[in-house]
Amino acid sequence: MVKPEGTHREQSAGAVQRNEDTSGTESLMEKVVARENMLAALRRVESNKGAPGNDEMTVEELRGYLKTNWEQIKTALLADTYKPQAVRRVEIPKPDGGVRLLGIPSVTDRLIQQALLQVLTPIFDPTFSDFSFGFRPGRSAHDAVKLAREYIEAGYDWVVDIDLAKFFDQVNHDKLMVRVWRRVKDKRVLHLIRRYLQAGVMLNGVVVATEEGTPQGGPLSPLLANIMLDDLDKLLEQRGHRFCRYADDCNIYVRSQRAGDRTMSAVRRFIEGRLGLKLNEEKSKVDRPHNRKFLGFSFFRRKGIQFRIAPKTIERFKARVREITARSNGWSMERRIRALYTYLRGWMQYFRLARTPSVYRDLDGWVLRRLRLCLWKQWKRARTRLRELRALGLPEWVCFELAYSRKRYWRISKPLNSAMPRRYWTAQGFAGLTEFYGSSVR
């Protein structure tokens, strides 16, 4: 984990005194359009893939498009006349209700944003707080939750859980651009960033202007979010607070509820006054850490402070598995098992910090029950079920009892465990959380 050197207050004081050196930023656009920078950006965009924007150009088509159009695009960027396209609006349902609005730029704009990001990151990132972890080179969510655990172990066992209401949709463009201007003096870069902020959204064939917000979905948005919230980090550092921030998810750790209430009031005034943002009053709380979630994790005491998986994380896990094992999606069993393998492996890679094997066993059992439900649905007719159950080597009376049962799919999936135990699914290529967990702790 990335650990700041020195004491917390010494490190914080040093961070606040960082100089904002703007030398060499008057001609950044030349660095943006430089061949090596653009090639690196192109490789990154191609590896990330992603959906097309409003012009419907795919990532696979981008390289060919650039061969005939790059010189024109480059000239426009250097002349400060390039006009980004409006983004394509995509609504992603949130697990706890509502939707998250994503703005998908065209692949050409994604390329230019990525090139901007590669040039701007070395300018801004060294000045960011050591307690900010989101979307930064060499830092991860695991670093953030590990530091949070250290705070709790040190006796800071009350948390001020800050949740910003629709952060990416409510960023004030003028306030954000002032913060970018502090470090960047190339007017062409400043104008281009503002044009991306104001490019608008295509809705029903009509471009709707965006007066505030930085659309999620573009490569540049995470850096802009960190620039906007850096003043909050500096405030917390000045006051000697112990905190972890990952994008717009910020937890501050204090020793008492009274201290937490004072901190919450001060942070609310700063966020709403200085930054022009809003707190989500329902989700922002002063509470014990074990009652809250942070980046999908929660905490419990057992020989020190341990990680556990937050209940809402388990709800999201089950929602995704239900999508993969939906009876009506028409997938073959082989395809379902492949999709589950990919999802479960990635999920465990992230949540491997949680030492809760019993939770993984329970979830594996639930996933296998979902698979049995799908297979039972595929067999459809009683005579097909009877034939397949006989092929599994079950006693004849058991085959008849199950094949002609009138129980609904979910209810019948439980007694089917005897016919299709875990070893049956392992032979089909299934690997569950317990297997991935076992390999991660070796």
Coordinates of C-alpha atoms in Angstrom, one line a residue:
M1 CA 0.0 0.0 0.0
V2 CA 1.1 3.6 -0.6
K3 CA 2.0 5.0 2.8
P4 CA 2.8 8.6 3.4
E5 CA 6.2 9.2 5.0
G6 CA 6.5 11.1 8.3
T7 CA 3.7 11.8 10.8
H8 CA 0.3 12.6 9.6
R9 CA 0.4 16.3 10.5
E10 CA 4.0 16.7 9.1
Q11 CA 3.0 15.1 5.8
S12 CA -0.2 17.2 5.7
A13 CA 1.6 20.5 6.3
G14 CA 4.1 19.6 3.5
A15 CA 1.3 18.9 1.1
V16 CA -0.4 22.2 1.7
Q17 CA 2.8 24.1 1.0
R18 CA 3.3 22.6 -2.5
N19 CA 4.0 25.2 -5.1
E20 CA 1.9 25.5 -8.1
D21 CA 4.6 25.7 -10.8
T22 CA 3.1 26.6 -14.2
S23 CA 6.4 26.8 -16.1
G24 CA 6.4 24.9 -19.4
T25 CA 2.6 24.8 -19.6
E26 CA 2.2 27.6 -22.2
S27 CA 2.7 25.1 -25.1
L28 CA 1.0 21.9 -23.9
M29 CA -1.0 21.4 -27.0
E30 CA 2.2 20.5 -29.0
K31 CA 2.8 17.8 -26.4
V32 CA -0.7 16.5 -26.7
V33 CA -0.6 16.1 -30.5
A34 CA 3.0 14.7 -30.5
R35 CA 3.3 11.4 -32.4
E36 CA 4.4 9.3 -29.4
N37 CA 1.7 10.7 -27.1
M38 CA -1.0 10.1 -29.7
L39 CA 0.2 6.6 -30.4
A40 CA 0.1 5.7 -26.7
A41 CA -3.4 7.2 -26.5
L42 CA -4.5 5.2 -29.5
R43 CA -3.3 2.0 -28.0
R44 CA -5.0 2.7 -24.7
V45 CA -8.4 3.5 -26.4
E46 CA -8.1 0.4 -28.5
S47 CA -7.4 -1.8 -25.5
N48 CA -10.3 -0.2 -23.5
K49 CA -12.7 -0.9 -26.4
G50 CA -16.1 0.5 -25.4
A51 CA -19.2 1.5 -27.2
P52 CA -19.4 4.0 -30.1
G53 CA -20.5 7.5 -29.6
N54 CA -23.2 9.4 -31.6
D55 CA -21.3 9.1 -34.9
E56 CA -21.5 5.3 -34.5
M57 CA -17.8 4.9 -35.3
T58 CA -16.3 1.8 -33.5
V59 CA -12.9 1.5 -31.9
E60 CA -12.0 -1.0 -34.6
E61 CA -12.6 1.7 -37.2
L62 CA -10.6 4.5 -35.5
R63 CA -7.1 3.7 -36.7
G64 CA -8.3 3.7 -40.4
Y65 CA -10.2 6.9 -39.9
L66 CA -7.1 8.6 -38.5
K67 CA -4.9 7.7 -41.4
T68 CA -7.0 10.0 -43.7
N69 CA -8.2 12.6 -41.2
W70 CA -5.5 13.0 -38.5
E71 CA -3.7 15.9 -40.1
Q72 CA -6.9 17.9 -40.3
I73 CA -7.7 17.1 -36.7
K74 CA -4.2 18.0 -35.6
T75 CA -4.3 21.3 -37.4
A76 CA -7.7 22.2 -35.7
L77 CA -6.3 21.3 -32.3
L78 CA -3.2 23.5 -32.7
A79 CA -5.3 26.3 -34.1
D80 CA -7.7 26.1 -31.2
T81 CA -10.7 25.5 -33.5
Y82 CA -11.5 21.8 -32.8
K83 CA -15.1 21.2 -31.9
P84 CA -15.9 18.0 -29.9
Q85 CA -19.1 16.1 -30.7
A86 CA -22.0 15.8 -28.3
V87 CA -21.9 12.7 -26.1
R88 CA -24.3 9.8 -26.3
R89 CA -26.4 9.5 -23.1
V90 CA -26.6 6.1 -21.5
E91 CA -28.5 5.4 -18.3
I92 CA -27.1 2.7 -16.0
P93 CA -29.5 1.6 -13.2
K94 CA -28.0 1.9 -9.7
P95 CA -28.3 -1.0 -7.3
D96 CA -30.1 1.1 -4.6
G97 CA -32.5 2.8 -7.1
G98 CA -32.2 5.6 -9.6
V99 CA -29.9 5.8 -12.6
R100 CA -26.4 6.8 -13.2
L101 CA -26.1 9.0 -16.3
L102 CA -23.1 8.2 -18.5
G103 CA -21.9 10.3 -21.4
I104 CA -20.2 8.3 -24.1
P105 CA -17.9 10.5 -26.3
S106 CA -17.1 9.5 -29.9
V107 CA -14.0 7.4 -30.2
T108 CA -12.2 10.3 -31.8
D109 CA -12.9 12.5 -28.8
R110 CA -12.0 9.6 -26.5
L111 CA -8.6 9.5 -28.2
I112 CA -8.1 13.3 -27.8
Q113 CA -9.2 13.1 -24.1
Q114 CA -6.8 10.3 -23.5
A115 CA -4.0 12.2 -25.1
L116 CA -4.9 15.2 -22.9
L117 CA -5.0 13.0 -19.8
Q118 CA -1.5 11.6 -20.5
V119 CA -0.1 15.2 -20.6
L120 CA -2.0 16.7 -17.7
T121 CA -1.6 13.8 -15.2
P122 CA 2.2 14.5 -14.6
I123 CA 1.3 18.1 -14.0
F124 CA -1.5 17.6 -11.5
D125 CA -1.0 14.2 -9.9
P126 CA 2.2 15.1 -7.9
T127 CA 0.3 18.0 -6.3
F128 CA -2.7 15.8 -5.2
S129 CA -3.1 14.6 -1.6
D130 CA -1.4 11.5 -0.4
F131 CA -4.8 10.5 0.9
S132 CA -6.5 10.6 -2.4
F133 CA -6.6 7.2 -4.2
G134 CA -9.1 7.3 -7.0
F135 CA -7.9 7.0 -10.6
R136 CA -4.3 7.8 -9.9
P137 CA -1.2 6.0 -11.1
G138 CA 0.2 3.5 -8.6
R139 CA -2.8 3.8 -6.3
S140 CA -5.9 1.6 -5.9
A141 CA -9.1 1.1 -3.9
H142 CA -7.2 -1.5 -1.9
D143 CA -4.7 1.1 -0.7
A144 CA -7.6 3.3 0.4
V145 CA -9.4 0.6 2.5
K146 CA -6.1 -0.6 4.0
L147 CA -5.4 2.9 5.2
A148 CA -8.9 3.2 6.6
R149 CA -8.3 0.0 8.6
E150 CA -5.1 1.5 10.0
Y151 CA -7.1 4.5 11.2
I152 CA -9.7 2.3 12.9
E153 CA -7.0 0.2 14.5
A154 CA -5.4 3.4 15.9
G155 CA -8.6 4.3 17.7
Y156 CA -10.3 6.5 15.2
D157 CA -13.4 4.3 15.3
W158 CA -16.0 6.9 14.2
V159 CA -16.4 7.7 10.5
V160 CA -17.7 10.8 8.8
D161 CA -19.0 9.2 5.6
I162 CA -19.3 11.9 2.9
D163 CA -21.5 11.2 -0.1
L164 CA -21.8 13.9 -2.8
A165 CA -25.2 14.2 -4.5
K166 CA -24.8 13.6 -8.3
F167 CA -21.3 14.9 -8.2
F168 CA -20.4 14.4 -11.8
D169 CA -23.7 16.1 -12.9
Q170 CA -23.3 19.2 -10.7
V171 CA -19.7 20.3 -11.1
N172 CA -19.6 24.0 -11.8
H173 CA -17.7 24.6 -15.0
D174 CA -16.3 28.0 -13.9
K175 CA -15.1 26.7 -10.5
L176 CA -13.5 23.7 -12.2
M177 CA -11.7 25.7 -14.9
V178 CA -10.3 28.1 -12.4
R179 CA -8.6 25.2 -10.7
V180 CA -7.3 23.9 -14.0
W181 CA -6.0 27.4 -14.9
R182 CA -3.9 27.4 -11.7
R183 CA -1.6 24.8 -13.3
V184 CA -2.1 25.2 -17.0
K185 CA -1.5 28.3 -19.1
D186 CA -1.9 27.0 -22.6
K187 CA -5.2 28.7 -23.6
R188 CA -5.8 26.1 -26.4
V189 CA -5.9 23.3 -23.8
L190 CA -8.1 25.4 -21.4
H191 CA -10.5 26.1 -24.3
L192 CA -10.6 22.5 -25.4
I193 CA -11.4 21.2 -21.9
R194 CA -14.2 23.7 -21.6
R195 CA -15.5 22.7 -24.9
Y196 CA -15.6 19.1 -23.7
L197 CA -17.5 20.2 -20.6
Q198 CA -20.0 22.1 -22.7
A199 CA -20.2 19.7 -25.7
G200 CA -23.8 18.8 -24.8
V201 CA -25.7 15.5 -24.8
M202 CA -27.6 14.0 -27.8
L203 CA -31.2 13.3 -26.7
N204 CA -33.7 12.0 -29.3
G205 CA -31.6 13.5 -32.1
V206 CA -31.3 16.9 -30.5
V207 CA -28.1 18.3 -28.9
V208 CA -29.0 19.5 -25.4
A209 CA -26.4 22.0 -23.9
T210 CA -24.7 21.1 -20.6
E211 CA -24.3 24.1 -18.3
E212 CA -22.7 22.1 -15.5
G213 CA -21.2 18.7 -14.7
T214 CA -18.4 16.6 -16.2
P215 CA -19.9 13.6 -18.0
Q216 CA -18.9 10.2 -16.8
G217 CA -17.6 8.0 -19.6
G218 CA -14.7 10.0 -20.9
P219 CA -11.1 9.4 -20.0
L220 CA -10.6 13.0 -18.8
S221 CA -13.5 13.0 -16.3
P222 CA -11.7 11.2 -13.4
L223 CA -8.8 13.7 -13.5
L224 CA -11.2 16.6 -13.6
A225 CA -13.0 15.2 -10.5
N226 CA -9.7 14.9 -8.6
I227 CA -8.8 18.5 -9.6
M228 CA -12.2 19.7 -8.3
L229 CA -12.0 17.9 -5.0
D230 CA -8.4 18.6 -4.3
D231 CA -9.3 21.8 -2.4
L232 CA -11.4 19.5 0.0
D233 CA -8.3 17.3 0.5
K234 CA -6.2 20.4 1.3
L235 CA -8.7 21.6 3.8
L236 CA -8.8 18.2 5.6
E237 CA -5.0 18.1 5.5
Q238 CA -4.7 21.5 7.1
R239 CA -6.9 20.5 9.9
G240 CA -4.9 17.3 10.5
H241 CA -7.8 14.9 9.7
R242 CA -7.3 11.3 8.9
F243 CA -9.2 10.5 5.8
C244 CA -9.3 8.5 2.6
R245 CA -10.9 9.7 -0.6
Y246 CA -11.6 7.7 -3.7
A247 CA -13.1 9.9 -6.4
D248 CA -16.3 11.4 -4.8
D249 CA -16.3 8.8 -2.0
C250 CA -14.7 10.3 1.1
N251 CA -14.4 8.9 4.6
I252 CA -13.0 10.9 7.5
Y253 CA -12.0 9.0 10.7
V254 CA -12.3 10.6 14.2
R255 CA -12.3 9.5 17.8
S256 CA -15.9 10.4 18.9
Q257 CA -19.3 11.1 17.6
R258 CA -19.1 14.7 18.8
A259 CA -15.9 15.2 16.7
G260 CA -17.6 13.6 13.8
D261 CA -20.6 15.9 14.0
R262 CA -18.4 19.0 14.1
T263 CA -16.4 17.7 11.1
M264 CA -19.6 16.9 9.1
S265 CA -20.8 20.5 9.7
A266 CA -17.5 22.0 8.6
V267 CA -17.2 19.8 5.5
R268 CA -20.8 20.5 4.5
R269 CA -20.2 24.3 4.7
F270 CA -17.0 24.0 2.6
I271 CA -18.5 21.7 -0.1
E272 CA -21.7 23.7 -0.5
G273 CA -20.0 27.1 -0.2
R274 CA -16.6 26.9 -1.8
L275 CA -17.2 24.0 -4.2
G276 CA -20.8 24.7 -5.1
L277 CA -21.7 21.0 -4.6
K278 CA -24.4 19.3 -2.5
L279 CA -24.2 16.5 0.1
N280 CA -26.5 13.6 -0.2
E281 CA -28.1 14.0 3.2
E282 CA -29.6 10.5 3.3
K283 CA -26.3 8.8 2.6
S284 CA -23.9 11.1 4.5
K285 CA -23.7 10.0 8.1
V286 CA -21.5 10.0 11.2
D287 CA -21.4 6.4 12.4
R288 CA -19.3 3.4 13.4
P289 CA -17.3 2.0 10.5
H290 CA -18.9 -1.5 10.8
N291 CA -22.2 0.1 10.0
R292 CA -21.0 1.7 6.8
K293 CA -19.5 0.6 3.6
F294 CA -16.4 2.0 1.9
L295 CA -15.6 0.9 -1.7
G296 CA -17.7 -2.2 -1.3
F297 CA -16.1 -3.3 2.0
S298 CA -17.0 -2.9 5.7
F299 CA -15.1 -3.8 8.8
F300 CA -15.4 -6.0 11.9
R301 CA -13.3 -6.8 15.0
R302 CA -11.7 -10.2 15.2
K303 CA -8.1 -10.3 16.3
G304 CA -7.8 -6.7 15.2
I305 CA -9.8 -5.0 12.4
Q306 CA -10.8 -7.2 9.5
F307 CA -12.5 -6.6 6.2
R308 CA -15.9 -8.0 5.3
I309 CA -18.1 -7.6 2.3
A310 CA -20.7 -5.0 2.7
P311 CA -24.4 -6.2 2.5
K312 CA -25.1 -4.0 -0.5
T313 CA -22.1 -5.4 -2.3
I314 CA -23.7 -8.9 -1.9
E315 CA -26.9 -7.5 -3.3
R316 CA -25.1 -6.2 -6.4
F317 CA -23.3 -9.5 -6.7
K318 CA -26.6 -11.4 -6.7
A319 CA -28.2 -9.0 -9.2
R320 CA -25.4 -9.6 -11.7
V321 CA -25.5 -13.4 -11.3
R322 CA -29.3 -13.2 -11.9
E323 CA -28.6 -11.5 -15.2
I324 CA -26.2 -14.2 -16.2
T325 CA -28.5 -17.0 -15.2
A326 CA -31.7 -15.5 -16.3
R327 CA -34.0 -18.3 -17.6
S328 CA -35.2 -16.2 -20.5
N329 CA -31.9 -14.9 -22.0
G330 CA -31.5 -17.9 -24.3
W331 CA -27.9 -18.6 -23.4
S332 CA -26.4 -22.1 -23.6
M333 CA -25.2 -23.6 -20.3
E334 CA -21.6 -23.4 -21.7
R335 CA -21.9 -19.7 -22.3
R336 CA -23.4 -19.1 -18.8
I337 CA -20.6 -21.0 -17.1
R338 CA -17.9 -19.0 -19.1
A339 CA -19.6 -15.7 -18.2
L340 CA -19.8 -16.8 -14.5
Y341 CA -16.1 -17.8 -14.5
T342 CA -15.1 -14.4 -15.8
Y343 CA -17.3 -12.5 -13.4
L344 CA -16.5 -14.5 -10.3
R345 CA -12.8 -14.4 -10.9
G346 CA -12.8 -10.6 -11.3
W347 CA -15.1 -10.2 -8.3
M348 CA -12.8 -12.2 -6.1
Q349 CA -9.7 -10.5 -7.4
Y350 CA -11.2 -7.2 -6.0
F351 CA -12.7 -8.6 -2.8
R352 CA -9.9 -11.0 -1.9
L353 CA -9.0 -8.7 1.1
A354 CA -12.2 -10.0 2.9
R355 CA -11.3 -13.1 4.9
T356 CA -14.8 -14.4 5.0
P357 CA -14.8 -18.0 3.5
S358 CA -18.2 -18.8 4.9
V359 CA -19.7 -16.0 2.9
Y360 CA -18.0 -17.3 -0.3
R361 CA -19.3 -20.9 0.4
D362 CA -22.9 -19.6 0.8
L363 CA -22.7 -17.5 -2.3
D364 CA -21.3 -20.5 -4.3
G365 CA -24.2 -22.6 -3.1
W366 CA -26.6 -19.9 -4.3
V367 CA -24.9 -19.6 -7.7
L368 CA -25.0 -23.4 -8.2
R369 CA -28.7 -23.4 -7.3
R370 CA -29.2 -20.7 -10.0
L371 CA -27.5 -23.0 -12.5
R372 CA -29.6 -25.9 -11.6
L373 CA -32.7 -23.7 -12.1
C374 CA -31.5 -22.8 -15.6
L375 CA -30.8 -26.4 -16.6
W376 CA -34.2 -27.5 -15.3
K377 CA -35.8 -24.8 -17.4
Q378 CA -33.9 -26.0 -20.5
W379 CA -35.1 -29.6 -20.1
K380 CA -38.7 -28.3 -20.1
R381 CA -40.7 -31.6 -20.6
A382 CA -41.1 -34.3 -18.0
R383 CA -39.9 -37.1 -20.3
T384 CA -36.7 -35.0 -21.1
R385 CA -36.1 -34.5 -17.4
L386 CA -36.7 -38.2 -16.7
R387 CA -34.1 -39.1 -19.4
E388 CA -31.5 -36.7 -18.2
L389 CA -31.9 -37.6 -14.5
R390 CA -31.5 -41.3 -15.4
A391 CA -28.3 -40.4 -17.2
L392 CA -27.0 -39.0 -14.0
G393 CA -27.4 -42.4 -12.3
L394 CA -30.1 -41.6 -9.8
P395 CA -32.5 -44.3 -8.5
E396 CA -35.6 -44.8 -10.6
W397 CA -38.0 -43.6 -7.9
V398 CA -36.0 -40.4 -7.4
C399 CA -36.0 -39.7 -11.2
F400 CA -39.8 -40.1 -11.3
E401 CA -40.4 -38.0 -8.2
L402 CA -38.2 -35.1 -9.5
A403 CA -39.2 -35.3 -13.2
Y404 CA -43.0 -35.2 -12.5
S405 CA -42.8 -32.7 -9.6
R406 CA -45.1 -29.7 -9.9
K407 CA -42.8 -27.5 -7.8
R408 CA -41.7 -24.2 -9.3
Y409 CA -38.2 -23.8 -10.7
W410 CA -36.6 -22.2 -7.6
R411 CA -38.1 -24.7 -5.2
I412 CA -37.1 -27.7 -7.3
S413 CA -33.6 -26.4 -7.7
K414 CA -32.9 -27.3 -4.1
P415 CA -33.6 -31.0 -4.1
L416 CA -31.8 -31.2 -7.5
N417 CA -28.6 -30.7 -5.5
S418 CA -28.4 -34.5 -5.0
A419 CA -28.6 -35.1 -8.7
M420 CA -26.1 -32.3 -9.7
P421 CA -23.7 -31.7 -6.8
R422 CA -20.7 -29.4 -7.0
R423 CA -18.5 -32.0 -8.7
Y424 CA -21.0 -32.2 -11.6
W425 CA -20.6 -28.5 -12.2
T426 CA -16.8 -28.6 -11.8
A427 CA -16.7 -31.1 -14.6
Q428 CA -18.7 -28.6 -16.7
G429 CA -15.9 -26.0 -16.1
F430 CA -17.5 -24.1 -13.2
A431 CA -15.1 -22.5 -10.7
G432 CA -16.6 -20.7 -7.7
L433 CA -15.6 -18.1 -5.3
T434 CA -14.1 -20.6 -2.9
E435 CA -11.6 -21.8 -5.6
F436 CA -10.6 -18.3 -6.5
Y437 CA -10.4 -17.4 -2.8
G438 CA -8.2 -20.4 -2.0
S439 CA -5.7 -19.5 -4.8
S440 CA -5.6 -15.9 -3.7
V441 CA -4.5 -16.7 -0.1
R442 CA -1.9 -19.2 -1.0

